[in-house]
Tab-separated table of C-alpha atoms in Angstrom:
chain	number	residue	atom	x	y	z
A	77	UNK	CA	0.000	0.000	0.000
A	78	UNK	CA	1.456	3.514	-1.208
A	79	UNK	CA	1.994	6.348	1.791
A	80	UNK	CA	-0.718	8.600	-0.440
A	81	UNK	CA	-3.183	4.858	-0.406
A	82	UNK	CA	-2.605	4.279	3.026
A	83	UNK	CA	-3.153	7.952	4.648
A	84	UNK	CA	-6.296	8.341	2.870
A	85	UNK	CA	-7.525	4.738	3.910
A	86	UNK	CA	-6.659	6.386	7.386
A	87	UNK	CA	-9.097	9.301	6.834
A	88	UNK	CA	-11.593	7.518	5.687
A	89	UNK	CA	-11.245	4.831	8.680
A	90	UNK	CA	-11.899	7.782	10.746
A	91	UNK	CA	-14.864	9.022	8.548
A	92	UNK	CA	-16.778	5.476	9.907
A	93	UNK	CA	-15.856	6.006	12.936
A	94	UNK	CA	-17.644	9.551	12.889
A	95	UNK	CA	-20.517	7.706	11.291
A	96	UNK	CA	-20.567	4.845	13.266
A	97	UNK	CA	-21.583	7.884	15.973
A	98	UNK	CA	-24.313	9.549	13.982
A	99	UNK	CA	-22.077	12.280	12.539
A	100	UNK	CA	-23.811	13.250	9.669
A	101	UNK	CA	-21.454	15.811	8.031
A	102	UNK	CA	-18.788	12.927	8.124
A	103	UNK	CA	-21.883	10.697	6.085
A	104	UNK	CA	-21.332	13.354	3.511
A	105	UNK	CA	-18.011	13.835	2.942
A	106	UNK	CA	-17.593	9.896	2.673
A	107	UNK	CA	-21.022	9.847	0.082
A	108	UNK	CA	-19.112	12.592	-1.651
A	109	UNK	CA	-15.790	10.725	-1.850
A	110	UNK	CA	-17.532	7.444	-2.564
A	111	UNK	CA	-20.559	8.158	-4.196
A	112	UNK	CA	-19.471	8.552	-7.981
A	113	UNK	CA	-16.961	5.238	-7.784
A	114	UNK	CA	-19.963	3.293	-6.321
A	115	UNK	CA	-22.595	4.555	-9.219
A	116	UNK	CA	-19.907	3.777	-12.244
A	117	UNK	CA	-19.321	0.425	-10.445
A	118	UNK	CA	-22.571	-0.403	-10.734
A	119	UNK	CA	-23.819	1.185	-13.531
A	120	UNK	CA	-20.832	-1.041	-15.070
A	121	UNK	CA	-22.379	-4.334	-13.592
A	122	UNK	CA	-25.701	-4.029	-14.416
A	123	UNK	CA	-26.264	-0.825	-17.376
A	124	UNK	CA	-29.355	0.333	-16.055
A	125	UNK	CA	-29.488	4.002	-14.554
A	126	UNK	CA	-32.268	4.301	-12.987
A	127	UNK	CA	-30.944	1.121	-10.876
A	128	UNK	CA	-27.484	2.087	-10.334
A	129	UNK	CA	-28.623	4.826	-8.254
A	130	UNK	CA	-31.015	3.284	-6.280
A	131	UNK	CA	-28.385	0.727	-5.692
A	132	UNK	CA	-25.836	3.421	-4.843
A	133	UNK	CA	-28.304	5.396	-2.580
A	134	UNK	CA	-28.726	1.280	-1.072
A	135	UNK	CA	-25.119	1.055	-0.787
A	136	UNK	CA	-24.541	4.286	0.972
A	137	UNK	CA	-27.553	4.112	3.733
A	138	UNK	CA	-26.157	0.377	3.868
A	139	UNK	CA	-22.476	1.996	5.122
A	140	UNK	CA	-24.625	4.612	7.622
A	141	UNK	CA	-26.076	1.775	8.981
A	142	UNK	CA	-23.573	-0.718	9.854
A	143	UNK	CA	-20.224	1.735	9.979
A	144	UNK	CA	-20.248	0.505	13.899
A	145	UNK	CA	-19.810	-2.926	12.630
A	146	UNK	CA	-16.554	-2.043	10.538
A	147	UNK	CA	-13.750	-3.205	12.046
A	148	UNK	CA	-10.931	-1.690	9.723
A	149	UNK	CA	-9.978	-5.304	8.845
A	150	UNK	CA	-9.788	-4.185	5.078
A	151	UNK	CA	-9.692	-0.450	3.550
A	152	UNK	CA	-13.066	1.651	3.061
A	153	UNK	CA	-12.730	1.537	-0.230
A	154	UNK	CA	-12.586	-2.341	-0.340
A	155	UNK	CA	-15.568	-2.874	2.303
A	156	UNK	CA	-17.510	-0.187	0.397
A	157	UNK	CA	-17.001	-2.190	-2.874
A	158	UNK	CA	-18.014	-4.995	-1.543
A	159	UNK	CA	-21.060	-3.537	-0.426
A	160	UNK	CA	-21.414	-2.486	-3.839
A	161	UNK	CA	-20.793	-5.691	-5.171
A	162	UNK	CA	-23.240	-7.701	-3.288
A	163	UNK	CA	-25.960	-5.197	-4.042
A	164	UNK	CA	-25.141	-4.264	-7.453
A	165	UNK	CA	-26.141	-8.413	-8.320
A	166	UNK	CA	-28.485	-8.551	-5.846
A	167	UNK	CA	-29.887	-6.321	-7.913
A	168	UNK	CA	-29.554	-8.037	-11.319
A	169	UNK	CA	-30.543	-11.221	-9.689
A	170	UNK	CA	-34.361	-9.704	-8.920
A	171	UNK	CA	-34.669	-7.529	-12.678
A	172	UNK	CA	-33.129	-10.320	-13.991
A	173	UNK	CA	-31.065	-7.628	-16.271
A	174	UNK	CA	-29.166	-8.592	-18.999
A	175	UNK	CA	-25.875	-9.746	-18.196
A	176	UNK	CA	-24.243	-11.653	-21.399
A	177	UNK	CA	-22.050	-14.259	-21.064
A	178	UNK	CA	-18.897	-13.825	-23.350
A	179	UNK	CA	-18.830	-17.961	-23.258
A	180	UNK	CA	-22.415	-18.304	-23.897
A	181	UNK	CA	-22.624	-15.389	-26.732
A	182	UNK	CA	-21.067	-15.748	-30.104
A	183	UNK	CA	-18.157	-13.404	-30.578
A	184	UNK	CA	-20.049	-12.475	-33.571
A	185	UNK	CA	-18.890	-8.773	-34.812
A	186	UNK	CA	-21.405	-6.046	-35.151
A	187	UNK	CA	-20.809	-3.851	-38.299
A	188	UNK	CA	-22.981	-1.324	-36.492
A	189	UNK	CA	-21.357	-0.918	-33.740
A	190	UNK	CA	-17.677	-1.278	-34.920
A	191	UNK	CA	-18.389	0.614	-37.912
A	192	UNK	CA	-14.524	1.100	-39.432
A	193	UNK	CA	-13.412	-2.327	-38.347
A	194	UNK	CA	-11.048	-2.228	-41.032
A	195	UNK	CA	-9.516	0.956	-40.169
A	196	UNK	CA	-7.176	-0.874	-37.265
A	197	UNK	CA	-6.401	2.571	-35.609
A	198	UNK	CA	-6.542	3.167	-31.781
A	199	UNK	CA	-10.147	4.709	-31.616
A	200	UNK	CA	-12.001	1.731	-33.052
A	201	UNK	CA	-9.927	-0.335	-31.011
A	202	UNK	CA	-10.578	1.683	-27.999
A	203	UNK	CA	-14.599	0.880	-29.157
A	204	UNK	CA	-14.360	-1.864	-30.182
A	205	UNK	CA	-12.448	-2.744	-27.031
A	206	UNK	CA	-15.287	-0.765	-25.012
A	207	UNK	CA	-17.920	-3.411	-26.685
A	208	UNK	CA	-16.023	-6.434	-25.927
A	209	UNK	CA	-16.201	-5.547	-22.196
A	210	UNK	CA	-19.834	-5.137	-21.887
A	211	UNK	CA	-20.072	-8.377	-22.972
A	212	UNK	CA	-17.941	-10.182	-20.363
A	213	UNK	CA	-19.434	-12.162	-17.522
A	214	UNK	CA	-20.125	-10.076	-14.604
A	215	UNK	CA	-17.086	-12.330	-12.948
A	216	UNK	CA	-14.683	-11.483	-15.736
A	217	UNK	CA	-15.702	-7.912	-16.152
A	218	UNK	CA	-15.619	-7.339	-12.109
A	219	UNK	CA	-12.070	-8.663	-12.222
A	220	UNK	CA	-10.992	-6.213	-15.238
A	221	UNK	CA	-13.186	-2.857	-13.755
A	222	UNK	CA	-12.023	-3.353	-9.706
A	223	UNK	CA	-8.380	-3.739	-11.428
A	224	UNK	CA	-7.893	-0.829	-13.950
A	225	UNK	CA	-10.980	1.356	-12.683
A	226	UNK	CA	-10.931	1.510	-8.956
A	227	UNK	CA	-7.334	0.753	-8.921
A	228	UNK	CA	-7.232	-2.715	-6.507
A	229	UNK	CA	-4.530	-5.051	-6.240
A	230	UNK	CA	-5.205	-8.518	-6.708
A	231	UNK	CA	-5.495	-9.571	-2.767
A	232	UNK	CA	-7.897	-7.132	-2.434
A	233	UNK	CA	-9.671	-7.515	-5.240
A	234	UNK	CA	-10.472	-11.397	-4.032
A	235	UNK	CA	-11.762	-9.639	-0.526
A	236	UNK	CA	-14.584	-7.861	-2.722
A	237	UNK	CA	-15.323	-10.596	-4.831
A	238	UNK	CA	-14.553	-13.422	-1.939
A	239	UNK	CA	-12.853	-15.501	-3.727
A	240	UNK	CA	-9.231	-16.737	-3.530
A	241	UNK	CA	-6.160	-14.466	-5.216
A	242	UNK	CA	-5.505	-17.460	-7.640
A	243	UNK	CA	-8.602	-17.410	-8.891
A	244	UNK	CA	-8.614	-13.360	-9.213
A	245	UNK	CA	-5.983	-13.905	-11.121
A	246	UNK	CA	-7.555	-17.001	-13.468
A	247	UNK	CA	-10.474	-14.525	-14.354
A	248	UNK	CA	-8.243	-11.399	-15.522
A	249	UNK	CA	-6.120	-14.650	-17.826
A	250	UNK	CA	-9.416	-15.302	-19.165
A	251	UNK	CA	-11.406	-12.390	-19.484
A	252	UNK	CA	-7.753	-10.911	-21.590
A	253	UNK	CA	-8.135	-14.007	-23.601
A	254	UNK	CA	-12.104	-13.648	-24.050
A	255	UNK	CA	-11.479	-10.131	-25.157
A	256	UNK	CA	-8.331	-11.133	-27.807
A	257	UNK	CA	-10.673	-13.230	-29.890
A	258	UNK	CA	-13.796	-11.074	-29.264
A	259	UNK	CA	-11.468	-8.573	-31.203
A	260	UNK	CA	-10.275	-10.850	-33.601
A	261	UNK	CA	-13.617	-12.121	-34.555
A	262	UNK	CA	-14.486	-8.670	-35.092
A	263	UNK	CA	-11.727	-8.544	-37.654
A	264	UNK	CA	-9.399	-6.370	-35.375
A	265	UNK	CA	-6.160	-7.712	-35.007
A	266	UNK	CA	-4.669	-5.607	-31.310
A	267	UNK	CA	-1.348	-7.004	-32.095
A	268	UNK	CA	-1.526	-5.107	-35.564
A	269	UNK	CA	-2.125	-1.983	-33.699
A	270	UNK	CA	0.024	0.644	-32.590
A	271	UNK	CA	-0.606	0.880	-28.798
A	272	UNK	CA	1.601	3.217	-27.448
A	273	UNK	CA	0.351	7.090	-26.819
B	254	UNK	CA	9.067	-15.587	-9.640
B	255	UNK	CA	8.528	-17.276	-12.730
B	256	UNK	CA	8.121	-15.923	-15.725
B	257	UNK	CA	4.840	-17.513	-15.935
B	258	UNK	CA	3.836	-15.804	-12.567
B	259	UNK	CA	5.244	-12.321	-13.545
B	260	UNK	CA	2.891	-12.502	-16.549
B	261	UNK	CA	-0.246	-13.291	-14.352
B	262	UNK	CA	0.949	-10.256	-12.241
B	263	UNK	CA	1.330	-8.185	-15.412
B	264	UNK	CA	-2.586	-6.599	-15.239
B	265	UNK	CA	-1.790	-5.070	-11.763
B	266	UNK	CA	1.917	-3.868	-12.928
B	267	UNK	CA	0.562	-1.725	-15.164
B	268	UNK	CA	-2.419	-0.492	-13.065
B	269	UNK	CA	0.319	-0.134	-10.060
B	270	UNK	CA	-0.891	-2.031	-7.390
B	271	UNK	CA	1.682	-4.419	-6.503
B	272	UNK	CA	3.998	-4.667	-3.870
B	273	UNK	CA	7.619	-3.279	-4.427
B	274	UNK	CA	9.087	-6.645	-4.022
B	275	UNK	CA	6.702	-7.571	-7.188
B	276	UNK	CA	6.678	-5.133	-9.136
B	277	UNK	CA	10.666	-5.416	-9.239
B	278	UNK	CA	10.197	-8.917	-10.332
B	279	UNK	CA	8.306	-8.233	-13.071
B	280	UNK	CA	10.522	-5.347	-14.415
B	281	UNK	CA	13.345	-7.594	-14.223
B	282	UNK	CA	11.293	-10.061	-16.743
B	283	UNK	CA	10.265	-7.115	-18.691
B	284	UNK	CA	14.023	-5.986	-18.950
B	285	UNK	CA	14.808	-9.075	-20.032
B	286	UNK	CA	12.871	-9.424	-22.939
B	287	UNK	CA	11.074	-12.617	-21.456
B	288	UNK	CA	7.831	-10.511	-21.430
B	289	UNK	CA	7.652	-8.141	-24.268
B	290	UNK	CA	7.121	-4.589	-24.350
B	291	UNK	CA	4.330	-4.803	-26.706
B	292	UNK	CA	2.231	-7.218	-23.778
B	293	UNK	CA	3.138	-4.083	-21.629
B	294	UNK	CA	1.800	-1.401	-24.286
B	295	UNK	CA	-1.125	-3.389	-25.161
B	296	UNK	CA	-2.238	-3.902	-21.349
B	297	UNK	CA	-1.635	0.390	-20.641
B	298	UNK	CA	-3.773	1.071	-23.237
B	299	UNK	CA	-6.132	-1.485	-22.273
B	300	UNK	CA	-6.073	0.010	-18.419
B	301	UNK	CA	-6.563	3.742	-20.059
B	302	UNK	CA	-9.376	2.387	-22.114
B	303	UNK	CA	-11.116	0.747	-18.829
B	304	UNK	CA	-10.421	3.777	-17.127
B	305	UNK	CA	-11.893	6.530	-19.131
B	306	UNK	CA	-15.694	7.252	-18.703
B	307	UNK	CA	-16.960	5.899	-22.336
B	308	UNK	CA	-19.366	8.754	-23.923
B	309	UNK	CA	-22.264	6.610	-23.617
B	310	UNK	CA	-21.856	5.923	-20.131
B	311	UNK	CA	-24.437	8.059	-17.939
B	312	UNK	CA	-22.942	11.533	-15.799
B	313	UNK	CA	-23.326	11.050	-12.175
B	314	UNK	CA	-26.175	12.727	-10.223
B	315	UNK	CA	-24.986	14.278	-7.376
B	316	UNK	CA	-28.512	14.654	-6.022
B	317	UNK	CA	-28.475	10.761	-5.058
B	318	UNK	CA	-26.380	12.607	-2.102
B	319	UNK	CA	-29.729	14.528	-1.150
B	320	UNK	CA	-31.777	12.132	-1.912
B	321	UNK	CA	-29.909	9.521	1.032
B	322	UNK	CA	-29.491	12.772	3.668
B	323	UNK	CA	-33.111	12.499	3.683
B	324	UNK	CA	-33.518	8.890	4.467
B	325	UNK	CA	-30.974	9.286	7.361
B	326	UNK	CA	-33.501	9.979	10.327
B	327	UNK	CA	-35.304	6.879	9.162
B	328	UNK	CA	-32.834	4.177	9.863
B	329	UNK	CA	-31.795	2.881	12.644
B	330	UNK	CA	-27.439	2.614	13.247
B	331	UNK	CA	-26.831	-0.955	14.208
B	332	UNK	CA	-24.347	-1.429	17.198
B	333	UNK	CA	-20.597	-2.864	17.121
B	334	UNK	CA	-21.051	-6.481	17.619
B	335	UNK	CA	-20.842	-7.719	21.186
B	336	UNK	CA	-17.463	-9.330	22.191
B	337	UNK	CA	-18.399	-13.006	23.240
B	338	UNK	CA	-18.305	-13.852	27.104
B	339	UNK	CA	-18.049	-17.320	27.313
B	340	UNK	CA	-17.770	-18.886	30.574
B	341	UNK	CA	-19.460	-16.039	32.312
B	342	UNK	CA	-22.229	-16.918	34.817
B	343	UNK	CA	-24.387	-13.853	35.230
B	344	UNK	CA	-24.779	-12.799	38.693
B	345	UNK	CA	-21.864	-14.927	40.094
B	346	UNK	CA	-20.007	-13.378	37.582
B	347	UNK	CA	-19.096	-9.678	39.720
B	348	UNK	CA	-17.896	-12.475	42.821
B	349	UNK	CA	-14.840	-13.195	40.203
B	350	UNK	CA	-13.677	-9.846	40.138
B	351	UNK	CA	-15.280	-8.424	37.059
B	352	UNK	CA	-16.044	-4.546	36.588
B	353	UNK	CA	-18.208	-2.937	34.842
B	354	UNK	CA	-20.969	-3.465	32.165
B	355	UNK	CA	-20.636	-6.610	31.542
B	356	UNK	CA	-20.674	-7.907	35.095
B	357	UNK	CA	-24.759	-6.863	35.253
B	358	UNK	CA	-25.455	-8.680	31.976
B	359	UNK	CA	-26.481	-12.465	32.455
B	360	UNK	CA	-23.829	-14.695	31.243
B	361	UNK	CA	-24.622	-17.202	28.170
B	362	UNK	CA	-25.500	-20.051	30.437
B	363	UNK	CA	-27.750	-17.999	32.859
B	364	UNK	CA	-29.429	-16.801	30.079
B	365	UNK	CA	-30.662	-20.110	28.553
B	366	UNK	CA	-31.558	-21.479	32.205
B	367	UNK	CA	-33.978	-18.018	32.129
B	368	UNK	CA	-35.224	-18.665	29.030
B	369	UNK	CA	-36.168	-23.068	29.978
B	370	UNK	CA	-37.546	-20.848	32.920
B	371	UNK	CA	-35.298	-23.510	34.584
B	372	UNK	CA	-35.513	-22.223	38.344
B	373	UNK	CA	-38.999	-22.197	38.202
B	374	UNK	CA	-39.317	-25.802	37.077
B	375	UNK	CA	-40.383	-28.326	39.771
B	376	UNK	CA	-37.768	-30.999	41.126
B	377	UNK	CA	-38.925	-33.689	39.411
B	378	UNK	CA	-39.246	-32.243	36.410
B	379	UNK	CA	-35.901	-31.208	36.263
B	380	UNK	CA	-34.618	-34.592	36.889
B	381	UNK	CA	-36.853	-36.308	34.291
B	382	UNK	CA	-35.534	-33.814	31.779
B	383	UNK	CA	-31.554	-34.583	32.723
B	384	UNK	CA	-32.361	-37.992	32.661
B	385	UNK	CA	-33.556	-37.550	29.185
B	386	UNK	CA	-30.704	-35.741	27.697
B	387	UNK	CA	-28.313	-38.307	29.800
B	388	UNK	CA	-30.079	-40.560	27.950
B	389	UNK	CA	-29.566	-39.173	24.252
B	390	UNK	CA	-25.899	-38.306	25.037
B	391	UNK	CA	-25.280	-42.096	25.557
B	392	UNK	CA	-27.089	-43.487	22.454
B	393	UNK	CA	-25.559	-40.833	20.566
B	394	UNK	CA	-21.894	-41.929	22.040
B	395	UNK	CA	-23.028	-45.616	20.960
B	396	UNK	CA	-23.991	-44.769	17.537
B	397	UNK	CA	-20.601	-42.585	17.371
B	398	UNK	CA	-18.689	-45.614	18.218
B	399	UNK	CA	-20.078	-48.390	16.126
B	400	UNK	CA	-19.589	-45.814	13.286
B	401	UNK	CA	-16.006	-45.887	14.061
B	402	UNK	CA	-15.784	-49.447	13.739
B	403	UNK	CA	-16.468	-48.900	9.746
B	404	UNK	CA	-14.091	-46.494	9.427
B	405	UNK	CA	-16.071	-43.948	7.571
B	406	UNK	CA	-17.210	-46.548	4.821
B	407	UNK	CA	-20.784	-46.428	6.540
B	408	UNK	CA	-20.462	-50.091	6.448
B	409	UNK	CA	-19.892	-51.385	3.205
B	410	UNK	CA	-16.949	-50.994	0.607
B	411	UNK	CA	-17.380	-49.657	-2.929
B	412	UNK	CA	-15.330	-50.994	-6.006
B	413	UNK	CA	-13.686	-47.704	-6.312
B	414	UNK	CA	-12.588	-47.468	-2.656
B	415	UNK	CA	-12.646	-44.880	-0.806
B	416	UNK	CA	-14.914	-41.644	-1.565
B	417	UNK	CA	-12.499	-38.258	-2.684
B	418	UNK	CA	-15.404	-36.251	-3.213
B	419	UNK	CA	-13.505	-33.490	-5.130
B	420	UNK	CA	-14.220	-30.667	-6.108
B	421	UNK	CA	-14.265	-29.586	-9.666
B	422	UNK	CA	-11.749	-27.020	-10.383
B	423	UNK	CA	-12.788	-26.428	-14.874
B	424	UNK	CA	-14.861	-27.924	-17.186
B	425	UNK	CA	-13.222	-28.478	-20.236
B	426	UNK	CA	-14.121	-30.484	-23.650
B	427	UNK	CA	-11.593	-32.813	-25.348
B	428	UNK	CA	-10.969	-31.989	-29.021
B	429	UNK	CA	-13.376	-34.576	-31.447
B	430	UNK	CA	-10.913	-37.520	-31.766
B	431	UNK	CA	-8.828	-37.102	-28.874
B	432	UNK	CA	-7.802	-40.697	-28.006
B	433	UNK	CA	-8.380	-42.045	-23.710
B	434	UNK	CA	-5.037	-42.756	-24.347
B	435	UNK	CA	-3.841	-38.855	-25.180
B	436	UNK	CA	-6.473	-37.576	-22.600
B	437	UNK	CA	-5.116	-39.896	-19.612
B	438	UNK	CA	-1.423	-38.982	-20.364
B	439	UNK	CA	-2.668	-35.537	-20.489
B	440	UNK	CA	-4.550	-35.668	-16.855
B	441	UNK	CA	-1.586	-38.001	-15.313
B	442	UNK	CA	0.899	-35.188	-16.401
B	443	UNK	CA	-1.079	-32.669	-14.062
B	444	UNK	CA	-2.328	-34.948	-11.540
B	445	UNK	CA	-5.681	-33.908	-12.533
B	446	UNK	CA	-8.632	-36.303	-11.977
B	447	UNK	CA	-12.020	-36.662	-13.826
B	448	UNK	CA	-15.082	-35.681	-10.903
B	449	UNK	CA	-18.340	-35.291	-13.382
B	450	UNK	CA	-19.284	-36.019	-16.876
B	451	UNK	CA	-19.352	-36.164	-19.829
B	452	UNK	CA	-22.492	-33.801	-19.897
B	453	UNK	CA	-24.985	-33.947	-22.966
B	454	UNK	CA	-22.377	-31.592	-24.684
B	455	UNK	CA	-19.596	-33.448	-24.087
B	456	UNK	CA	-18.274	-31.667	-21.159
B	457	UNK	CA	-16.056	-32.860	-18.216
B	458	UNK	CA	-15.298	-31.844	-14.691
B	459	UNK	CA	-11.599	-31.781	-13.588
B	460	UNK	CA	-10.405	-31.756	-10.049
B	461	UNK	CA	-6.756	-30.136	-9.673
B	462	UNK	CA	-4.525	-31.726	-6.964
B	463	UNK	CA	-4.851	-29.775	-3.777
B	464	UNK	CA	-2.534	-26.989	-3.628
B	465	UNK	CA	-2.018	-26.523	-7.259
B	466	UNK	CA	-1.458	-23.242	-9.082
B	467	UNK	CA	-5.118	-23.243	-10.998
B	468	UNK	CA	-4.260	-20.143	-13.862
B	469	UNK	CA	-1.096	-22.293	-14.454
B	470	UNK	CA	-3.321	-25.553	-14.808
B	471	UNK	CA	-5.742	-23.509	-16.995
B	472	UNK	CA	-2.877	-22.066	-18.999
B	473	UNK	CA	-1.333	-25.635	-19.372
B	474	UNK	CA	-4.786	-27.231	-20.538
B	475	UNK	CA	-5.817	-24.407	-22.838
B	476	UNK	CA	-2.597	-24.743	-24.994
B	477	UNK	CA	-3.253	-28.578	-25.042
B	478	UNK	CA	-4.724	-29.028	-28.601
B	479	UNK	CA	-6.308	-31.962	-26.535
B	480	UNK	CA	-8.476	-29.353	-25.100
B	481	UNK	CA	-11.058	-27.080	-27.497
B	482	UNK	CA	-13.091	-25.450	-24.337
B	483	UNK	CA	-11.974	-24.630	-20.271
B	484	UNK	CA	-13.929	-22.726	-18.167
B	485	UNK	CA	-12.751	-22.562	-14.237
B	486	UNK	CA	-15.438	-23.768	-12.156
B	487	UNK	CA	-16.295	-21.032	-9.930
B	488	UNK	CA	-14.637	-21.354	-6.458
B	489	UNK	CA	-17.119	-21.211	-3.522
């Protein structure tokens, strides 16, 4: 853990504490930290709006409620994802919302969507790549979004998801993998293109 | 650190979320040449692509804030959880030397003799219900023992011995043509075992030895040409 990482997992550790005592104001400042990181979490699970912020509103009344119970055995950030988490496919277990399968969808390309598919330059890619994610497994995607998005390391990553590091790190082998021939099948070759900024 | 291992760790090089000690491992590979620099550039603009906020992806309402501040008043803050007491009888307890609190709670005993309303329940009573639960601790001792005597087998013996119930660690399909032969030298060579199937589709269940490096196993398998499908069973 970085000094920066570890002196704001300090501030926020005393944030719950404040809540954990009724401190509204503190509520705030946490919902104002968290509050964005929780919505684009979910809104990245489950692509509905209208539910991502009910389930962030959830999440956040969920942390005002049991902030006593936190007993700084993880960071905020991790316990707050994992709040998310839980809630966010809670939520797409009861709508039953559309969460594709990469394994149980064909890779099939859609000219629509990737309309230049033949122009191999970085911004179809960067679509194309865009595309390819949304139609990950929830497992897979988690894996890739907790990772690049909110910036967790592995061992943390398996607290969210509570599941071992090993397999943390079998779901980002596959969901690269997934995403290689989703590419390829859309006629996008990423070793062709020129990645570097 | 293997070189196989510093390429697992690759995803969270580049995002910058591995220990010192790791990340210097995987430079050193990356120096090397034993991961290439175009793995590197391809995963960085992977993470960048991740990162960004797509243009179709919805701006955040900040009024969800508002919206929660509201529904404060009407929850209630649950407490820290209790620490256990165990061994602590209630009343007697404060005769022990315990302060505080805790000494005017009822310990966990006292308060299941409250709740059988135990003090209140005539002599004879009690003794018919001891006698009772005497009695069930000894049959259940009995039963216990002659359980032993079978060794776990319940009894009788199977032709395949003793039960591993493992669990499965991928389901995978075998290429159309792939000989037991090829398939068995395969599994031997990774200690893997054979726990379910063949489904309908032609689908097996593989157990991994216990302690075995699973994205290793998976990697292993999936470059078998024995092997046209894996998917890691997920972990409970």
């Amino acid at each position: 853990m970085s000094t920066d990482t570890a002196a704001t997992d300090e501030q926020d550790q005393a944030l719950v504490a404040r809540i954990a005592a009724g401190d509204r104001a503190a509520f705030e400042l946490l919902f104002r930290e968290y509050g964005e990181r929780v919505f684009r979490y979910t809104h990245r699970l489950i692509s509905d709006v209208t539910k991502a912020e009910e389930v962030t509103n959830d999440v956040m009344l969920e942390v005002w409620k049991t902030a006593a119970r936190f007993e700084g055995r993880s960071k905020v950030s991790t316990w707050i994802l994992g709040i998310t988490r839980h809630l966010a496919l809670n939520a797409v277990r009861r709508k039953q919302l559309d969460t594709v399968d990469v394994d149980e969808a064909a890779p099939v390309a859609d000219e629509h969507d990737v309309p230049a598919a033949l122009d191999h330059d970085r911004d179809v890619l960067k679509a194309a790549l865009a595309k390819a994610l949304g139609k990950l497994s929830t497992d897979h995607r988690d894996v890739i979004e907790l990772t690049f998005f909110h910036g967790l390391s592995y061992q943390e990553i398996a607290d969210v998801v509570g599941c071992p590091e090993n397999t943390v790190k079998t779901r980002m082998f596959h969901a690269r993998k997934q995403l290689k021939g989703y590419l390829v099948s859309a006629g996008i070759d990423p070793d062709s293109v020129e990645m570097a900024s | 650190m293997n070189r196989r291992e510093a390429e697992e760790l690759l995803p969270w090089f580049v995002a910058g979320t591995l220990s010192d000690e790791e990340s210097r491992a995987v430079q050193a590979f990356i120096d090397s040449g034993a991961i290439s620099a175009e793995e590197v550039a391809e995963l960085e603009f992977f993470a960048g692509t991740v990162a960004e906020r797509a243009p179709s992806e919805p701006a955040y309402d900040p009024a969800i804030l508002e919206r929660a501040l509201s529904q404060l008043d009407g929850i209630t803050q649950e407490a820290p959880e209790p620490p256990l007491v165990v061994g602590e009888v209630g009343r007697d307890a404060g005769a022990h030397g315990r302060r505080g609190r805790e000494d005017d709670r009822p310990g966990l005993v006292q308060r299941l003799l409250d709740a059988l309303q135990w003090s209140s329940t005539p002599t004879l009573a009690r003794v018919v219900v001891v006698g009772q639960f005497a009695l069930l601790l000894g049959l259940a001792l009995m039963i216990g023992g002659r359980t032993d005597e079978t060794a776990g087998t319940g009894g009788f013996e199977t032709v395949a011995g003793e039960s591993t119930a493992l669990a499965a660690d991928f389901s995978v399909t075998f290429a159309p043509g792939a000989s037991e032969a090829d398939v068995r030298t395969l599994l031997l060579a990774h200690r893997m075992s054979i726990v379910g199937g063949p489904s309908a589709l032609g689908i097996y269940q593989l157990a991994a030895p216990e302690g075995a490096d699973l994205a290793a196993l998976a990697t292993d398998l999936t470059a078998s040409p024995l092997v046209v499908f894996l998917q890691p069973v997920p972990q409970p």
